[in-house]
Amino acid sequence: MPPNRSRREFFTYALAVPFSVVLGAVASTVSGPEASANGLRLVDFAHRLASPDQIRSAGFDGALVYVSELRPGADFDFKPVTREYADGLRSAGLHVVSCYQYGKPGWPTPSDYTRGYDGGVADAQTALRLHAAAGGPESAPIFFSIDEDIDVDTWNGVAIQWLRGINSVLGVGRTGVYGHARVCAWAIDDGVVGPSTAAGHWWAWQTKAWSDGKREPRAVLYQAVVIGGSEPGVPVGDTRVDVDEVLAPDFGQWDLHFTT
């Protein structure tokens, strides 16, 4: 594949050639998860933003930013991400990944996925608007949160329909999911999240919460530190953050380009 191709160009290319050729192209442009992603860590926010300089000084490589509105009753300063903050991350050489979460169980709105297909359409439209406003590229995926311990019946009911609504706006290729190991596996197996250009990986961001120590090997991100209960998170600047391990060289970052 020619150098400096975007994901969007890659997926256009992928539709036009046999899958075996696509895998060969990926292998020639990406050296593999262990070689390219080894040791990279991102933060995501639960209370307050940390500045780009604070993130770098703490030894992290980037941040997940929220392309969702602030729900009623919350006073977080990280939803929605601003263009100024995203530009600051990029100027500091930090990776940026988009994620979406508005509702949360009982506070005071229900979880986003409970609103089914039409809710997915609405959420995707909001996410797309805020992602673009912050400078997010058209090729980058957005990860949508299932932030509770759902079972397979719930998945096969409203949750998968919610993601299909998201697919109808973003396309499967730009749809990602956050959730426990089983959510990630179900989403990949049911074809409602897109593939990374790193062979064997999909747009799945696994949290250790509710995963019972299991790992989904096809995920691109793993949330290894989750603020809650007895876990206070990792201090960065004047706040504490969740910590996410990067599992693949293409993990949904805004500024990925293929090089030969």
Short mmCIF file of C-alpha atoms in Angstrom, two decimals:
data_model
loop_
_atom_site.label_atom_id
_atom_site.label_comp_id
_atom_site.label_asym_id
_atom_site.label_seq_id
_atom_site.Cartn_x
_atom_site.Cartn_y
_atom_site.Cartn_z
CA MET A 1 0.00 0.00 0.00
CA PRO A 2 1.33 3.49 -0.77
CA PRO A 3 2.69 5.45 2.22
CA ASN A 4 0.65 7.87 4.34
CA ARG A 5 -2.71 6.28 3.66
CA SER A 6 -5.48 7.08 6.10
CA ARG A 7 -7.80 4.47 7.62
CA ARG A 8 -10.54 5.72 5.36
CA GLU A 9 -8.39 5.04 2.28
CA PHE A 10 -7.46 1.67 3.72
CA PHE A 11 -11.06 0.58 4.13
CA THR A 12 -11.91 1.77 0.61
CA TYR A 13 -8.99 -0.33 -0.56
CA ALA A 14 -10.16 -3.25 1.56
CA LEU A 15 -13.57 -3.32 -0.09
CA ALA A 16 -12.02 -3.58 -3.53
CA VAL A 17 -9.66 -6.53 -3.03
CA PRO A 18 -9.78 -10.05 -1.56
CA PHE A 19 -9.48 -10.33 2.20
CA SER A 20 -6.22 -12.30 1.92
CA VAL A 21 -4.65 -9.38 0.06
CA VAL A 22 -5.89 -6.96 2.72
CA LEU A 23 -4.21 -9.01 5.42
CA GLY A 24 -0.99 -8.94 3.44
CA ALA A 25 -1.18 -5.17 3.14
CA VAL A 26 -1.72 -4.83 6.87
CA ALA A 27 1.25 -7.06 7.59
CA SER A 28 3.47 -4.92 5.36
CA THR A 29 2.46 -1.63 6.97
CA VAL A 30 2.06 -2.56 10.64
CA SER A 31 4.81 -4.44 12.41
CA GLY A 32 2.57 -6.09 15.00
CA PRO A 33 1.06 -5.32 18.39
CA GLU A 34 4.05 -6.36 20.49
CA ALA A 35 6.52 -4.36 18.39
CA SER A 36 4.53 -1.16 17.83
CA ALA A 37 2.20 -0.88 20.82
CA ASN A 38 4.37 -2.35 23.56
CA GLY A 39 4.26 -0.20 26.67
CA LEU A 40 1.94 2.53 25.41
CA ARG A 41 -0.56 3.70 28.01
CA LEU A 42 -3.43 6.16 27.80
CA VAL A 43 -5.55 7.85 30.42
CA ASP A 44 -9.27 8.37 30.57
CA PHE A 45 -10.99 10.75 32.91
CA ALA A 46 -13.47 10.18 35.71
CA HIS A 47 -13.41 13.50 37.59
CA ARG A 48 -11.29 16.30 36.16
CA LEU A 49 -9.04 16.88 33.17
CA ALA A 50 -5.27 16.75 33.42
CA SER A 51 -3.31 19.05 31.15
CA PRO A 52 -1.33 17.62 28.24
CA ASP A 53 1.92 18.54 29.99
CA GLN A 54 0.80 16.75 33.15
CA ILE A 55 -0.10 13.64 31.14
CA ARG A 56 3.29 13.60 29.45
CA SER A 57 5.14 14.24 32.70
CA ALA A 58 3.35 11.31 34.33
CA GLY A 59 4.67 9.02 31.59
CA PHE A 60 1.49 8.48 29.60
CA ASP A 61 1.18 8.49 25.81
CA GLY A 62 -2.26 9.99 25.25
CA ALA A 63 -5.88 10.22 26.36
CA LEU A 64 -9.36 9.05 25.52
CA VAL A 65 -11.60 12.09 25.11
CA TYR A 66 -15.37 12.23 25.43
CA VAL A 67 -17.44 13.28 22.44
CA SER A 68 -20.65 13.34 24.50
CA GLU A 69 -22.64 15.99 26.29
CA LEU A 70 -22.57 16.41 30.07
CA ARG A 71 -25.49 14.63 31.71
CA PRO A 72 -27.70 16.50 34.20
CA GLY A 73 -26.30 16.70 37.71
CA ALA A 74 -22.67 16.14 36.69
CA ASP A 75 -19.98 18.80 36.99
CA PHE A 76 -17.13 17.13 35.07
CA ASP A 77 -14.93 19.37 32.95
CA PHE A 78 -14.05 16.73 30.34
CA LYS A 79 -17.42 16.39 28.55
CA PRO A 80 -17.56 17.29 25.76
CA VAL A 81 -13.92 17.59 24.77
CA THR A 82 -13.02 21.00 23.38
CA ARG A 83 -11.03 21.73 20.24
CA GLU A 84 -8.52 23.64 22.37
CA TYR A 85 -7.86 20.64 24.61
CA ALA A 86 -7.64 18.15 21.74
CA ASP A 87 -5.25 20.46 19.88
CA GLY A 88 -3.15 20.71 23.03
CA LEU A 89 -2.84 16.93 23.26
CA ARG A 90 -1.82 16.65 19.64
CA SER A 91 0.65 19.52 19.87
CA ALA A 92 2.27 17.75 22.81
CA GLY A 93 2.73 14.63 20.68
CA LEU A 94 0.07 12.68 22.59
CA HIS A 95 -2.38 10.23 21.06
CA VAL A 96 -6.12 11.06 21.04
CA VAL A 97 -8.96 8.51 20.92
CA SER A 98 -12.69 9.36 20.90
CA CYS A 99 -15.24 7.75 23.18
CA TYR A 100 -18.90 8.36 23.97
CA GLN A 101 -20.93 8.03 27.17
CA TYR A 102 -23.85 10.16 28.23
CA GLY A 103 -26.15 8.09 30.44
CA LYS A 104 -25.19 6.05 33.47
CA PRO A 105 -27.35 3.70 35.57
CA GLY A 106 -29.43 5.76 37.98
CA TRP A 107 -27.65 9.09 37.50
CA PRO A 108 -30.26 10.20 36.55
CA THR A 109 -30.52 8.83 33.04
CA PRO A 110 -30.39 5.14 32.17
CA SER A 111 -27.43 3.63 30.34
CA ASP A 112 -27.26 4.69 26.71
CA TYR A 113 -27.68 1.16 25.31
CA THR A 114 -31.10 0.75 26.98
CA ARG A 115 -32.61 3.11 24.37
CA GLY A 116 -32.16 0.60 21.55
CA TYR A 117 -31.85 1.35 17.85
CA ASP A 118 -33.29 4.88 17.85
CA GLY A 119 -31.12 5.78 20.83
CA GLY A 120 -28.09 4.52 18.94
CA VAL A 121 -28.93 6.74 15.99
CA ALA A 122 -29.26 9.79 18.25
CA ASP A 123 -26.07 9.02 20.19
CA ALA A 124 -24.06 8.49 17.01
CA GLN A 125 -25.26 11.80 15.58
CA THR A 126 -24.20 13.61 18.75
CA ALA A 127 -20.85 11.80 18.87
CA LEU A 128 -20.12 12.55 15.23
CA ARG A 129 -20.90 16.25 15.68
CA LEU A 130 -18.73 16.65 18.79
CA HIS A 131 -15.90 14.53 17.38
CA ALA A 132 -15.75 16.75 14.29
CA ALA A 133 -16.01 19.95 16.34
CA ALA A 134 -12.96 18.86 18.36
CA GLY A 135 -10.96 18.22 15.18
CA GLY A 136 -11.37 14.46 15.05
CA PRO A 137 -10.67 12.99 11.59
CA GLU A 138 -13.32 11.26 9.51
CA SER A 139 -11.30 8.03 9.52
CA ALA A 140 -11.13 7.56 13.31
CA PRO A 141 -13.52 5.27 15.19
CA ILE A 142 -15.58 6.27 18.22
CA PHE A 143 -15.96 3.88 21.17
CA PHE A 144 -19.47 3.70 22.70
CA SER A 145 -19.79 2.64 26.34
CA ILE A 146 -21.72 -0.24 27.86
CA ASP A 147 -20.71 0.65 31.38
CA GLU A 148 -22.33 -2.11 33.40
CA ASP A 149 -22.42 -5.88 33.79
CA ILE A 150 -24.88 -6.93 31.10
CA ASP A 151 -25.68 -10.55 30.27
CA VAL A 152 -26.12 -12.21 26.89
CA ASP A 153 -29.90 -11.80 26.93
CA THR A 154 -29.53 -8.04 27.37
CA TRP A 155 -26.91 -8.03 24.65
CA ASN A 156 -29.18 -9.87 22.23
CA GLY A 157 -32.05 -7.55 23.12
CA VAL A 158 -31.52 -3.80 23.33
CA ALA A 159 -27.71 -3.56 23.38
CA ILE A 160 -27.01 -4.96 19.93
CA GLN A 161 -29.87 -2.90 18.50
CA TRP A 162 -28.32 0.23 20.00
CA LEU A 163 -25.03 -0.53 18.27
CA ARG A 164 -26.85 -1.23 15.00
CA GLY A 165 -28.38 2.21 15.28
CA ILE A 166 -24.88 3.61 15.70
CA ASN A 167 -23.75 1.57 12.67
CA SER A 168 -26.49 3.21 10.58
CA VAL A 169 -24.89 6.63 11.16
CA LEU A 170 -21.15 5.95 11.44
CA GLY A 171 -20.90 2.69 9.53
CA VAL A 172 -19.59 -0.46 11.17
CA GLY A 173 -16.02 0.51 10.24
CA ARG A 174 -16.03 3.48 12.62
CA THR A 175 -18.06 1.92 15.44
CA GLY A 176 -16.27 0.78 18.59
CA VAL A 177 -17.49 -0.52 21.95
CA TYR A 178 -16.38 -0.29 25.58
CA GLY A 179 -17.39 -3.01 27.98
CA HIS A 180 -16.40 -6.17 29.78
CA ALA A 181 -14.67 -9.06 28.01
CA ARG A 182 -17.93 -10.70 26.94
CA VAL A 183 -19.37 -7.47 25.49
CA CYS A 184 -16.21 -7.05 23.41
CA ALA A 185 -16.43 -10.64 22.15
CA TRP A 186 -20.14 -10.43 21.35
CA ALA A 187 -19.69 -7.16 19.46
CA ILE A 188 -16.86 -8.58 17.35
CA ASP A 189 -18.61 -11.89 16.69
CA ASP A 190 -21.90 -10.21 15.76
CA GLY A 191 -20.21 -7.76 13.37
CA VAL A 192 -21.31 -4.49 14.98
CA VAL A 193 -17.82 -3.07 15.53
CA GLY A 194 -15.19 -2.45 12.88
CA PRO A 195 -11.75 -3.97 12.39
CA SER A 196 -8.53 -2.26 13.27
CA THR A 197 -5.95 -2.19 10.52
CA ALA A 198 -3.81 -4.25 12.93
CA ALA A 199 -4.60 -7.84 11.95
CA GLY A 200 -6.65 -9.78 14.49
CA HIS A 201 -7.96 -6.72 16.34
CA TRP A 202 -11.28 -4.86 16.33
CA TRP A 203 -12.56 -1.61 17.84
CA ALA A 204 -13.09 -3.11 21.29
CA TRP A 205 -12.00 -1.36 24.49
CA GLN A 206 -12.18 -3.87 27.32
CA THR A 207 -12.54 -2.85 30.94
CA LYS A 208 -11.29 -5.14 33.67
CA ALA A 209 -14.54 -4.42 35.53
CA TRP A 210 -16.98 -7.36 35.41
CA SER A 211 -14.53 -9.36 33.26
CA ASP A 212 -13.69 -11.83 36.04
CA GLY A 213 -10.02 -11.80 35.11
CA LYS A 214 -10.68 -12.79 31.49
CA ARG A 215 -9.20 -10.99 28.51
CA GLU A 216 -10.57 -10.56 25.00
CA PRO A 217 -7.45 -10.97 22.82
CA ARG A 218 -8.99 -9.15 19.85
CA ALA A 219 -9.44 -5.86 21.74
CA VAL A 220 -7.27 -2.83 20.95
CA LEU A 221 -7.41 -1.28 24.44
CA TYR A 222 -7.59 -2.66 27.98
CA GLN A 223 -8.71 -0.52 30.93
CA ALA A 224 -6.38 -1.87 33.61
CA VAL A 225 -7.06 0.74 36.31
CA VAL A 226 -10.69 1.72 36.94
CA ILE A 227 -11.56 4.33 39.54
CA GLY A 228 -14.23 3.02 41.88
CA GLY A 229 -14.74 1.29 45.19
CA SER A 230 -11.37 0.76 46.84
CA GLU A 231 -9.41 1.70 43.70
CA PRO A 232 -8.57 5.42 43.70
CA GLY A 233 -6.96 5.58 40.27
CA VAL A 234 -3.57 7.01 39.34
CA PRO A 235 -2.67 10.60 40.28
CA VAL A 236 -1.93 12.94 37.36
CA GLY A 237 -1.66 16.63 38.20
CA ASP A 238 -4.51 17.57 40.51
CA THR A 239 -6.76 14.66 39.57
CA ARG A 240 -6.81 10.86 39.36
CA VAL A 241 -7.33 8.91 36.18
CA ASP A 242 -8.15 5.48 34.81
CA VAL A 243 -5.31 3.81 32.91
CA ASP A 244 -5.62 2.01 29.58
CA GLU A 245 -3.08 -0.33 28.00
CA VAL A 246 -2.63 -0.23 24.21
CA LEU A 247 -2.86 -3.70 22.64
CA ALA A 248 -2.46 -3.00 18.92
CA PRO A 249 -0.53 -0.47 16.81
CA ASP A 250 -3.80 0.86 15.38
CA PHE A 251 -5.95 1.39 18.47
CA GLY A 252 -8.26 4.07 17.08
CA GLN A 253 -5.91 7.04 17.50
CA TRP A 254 -6.76 10.14 15.51
CA ASP A 255 -3.39 10.59 13.86
CA LEU A 256 -2.60 7.15 12.49
CA HIS A 257 -0.98 7.08 9.06
CA PHE A 258 0.40 4.10 7.23
CA THR A 259 4.09 4.17 6.47
CA THR A 260 6.26 1.79 4.51
#
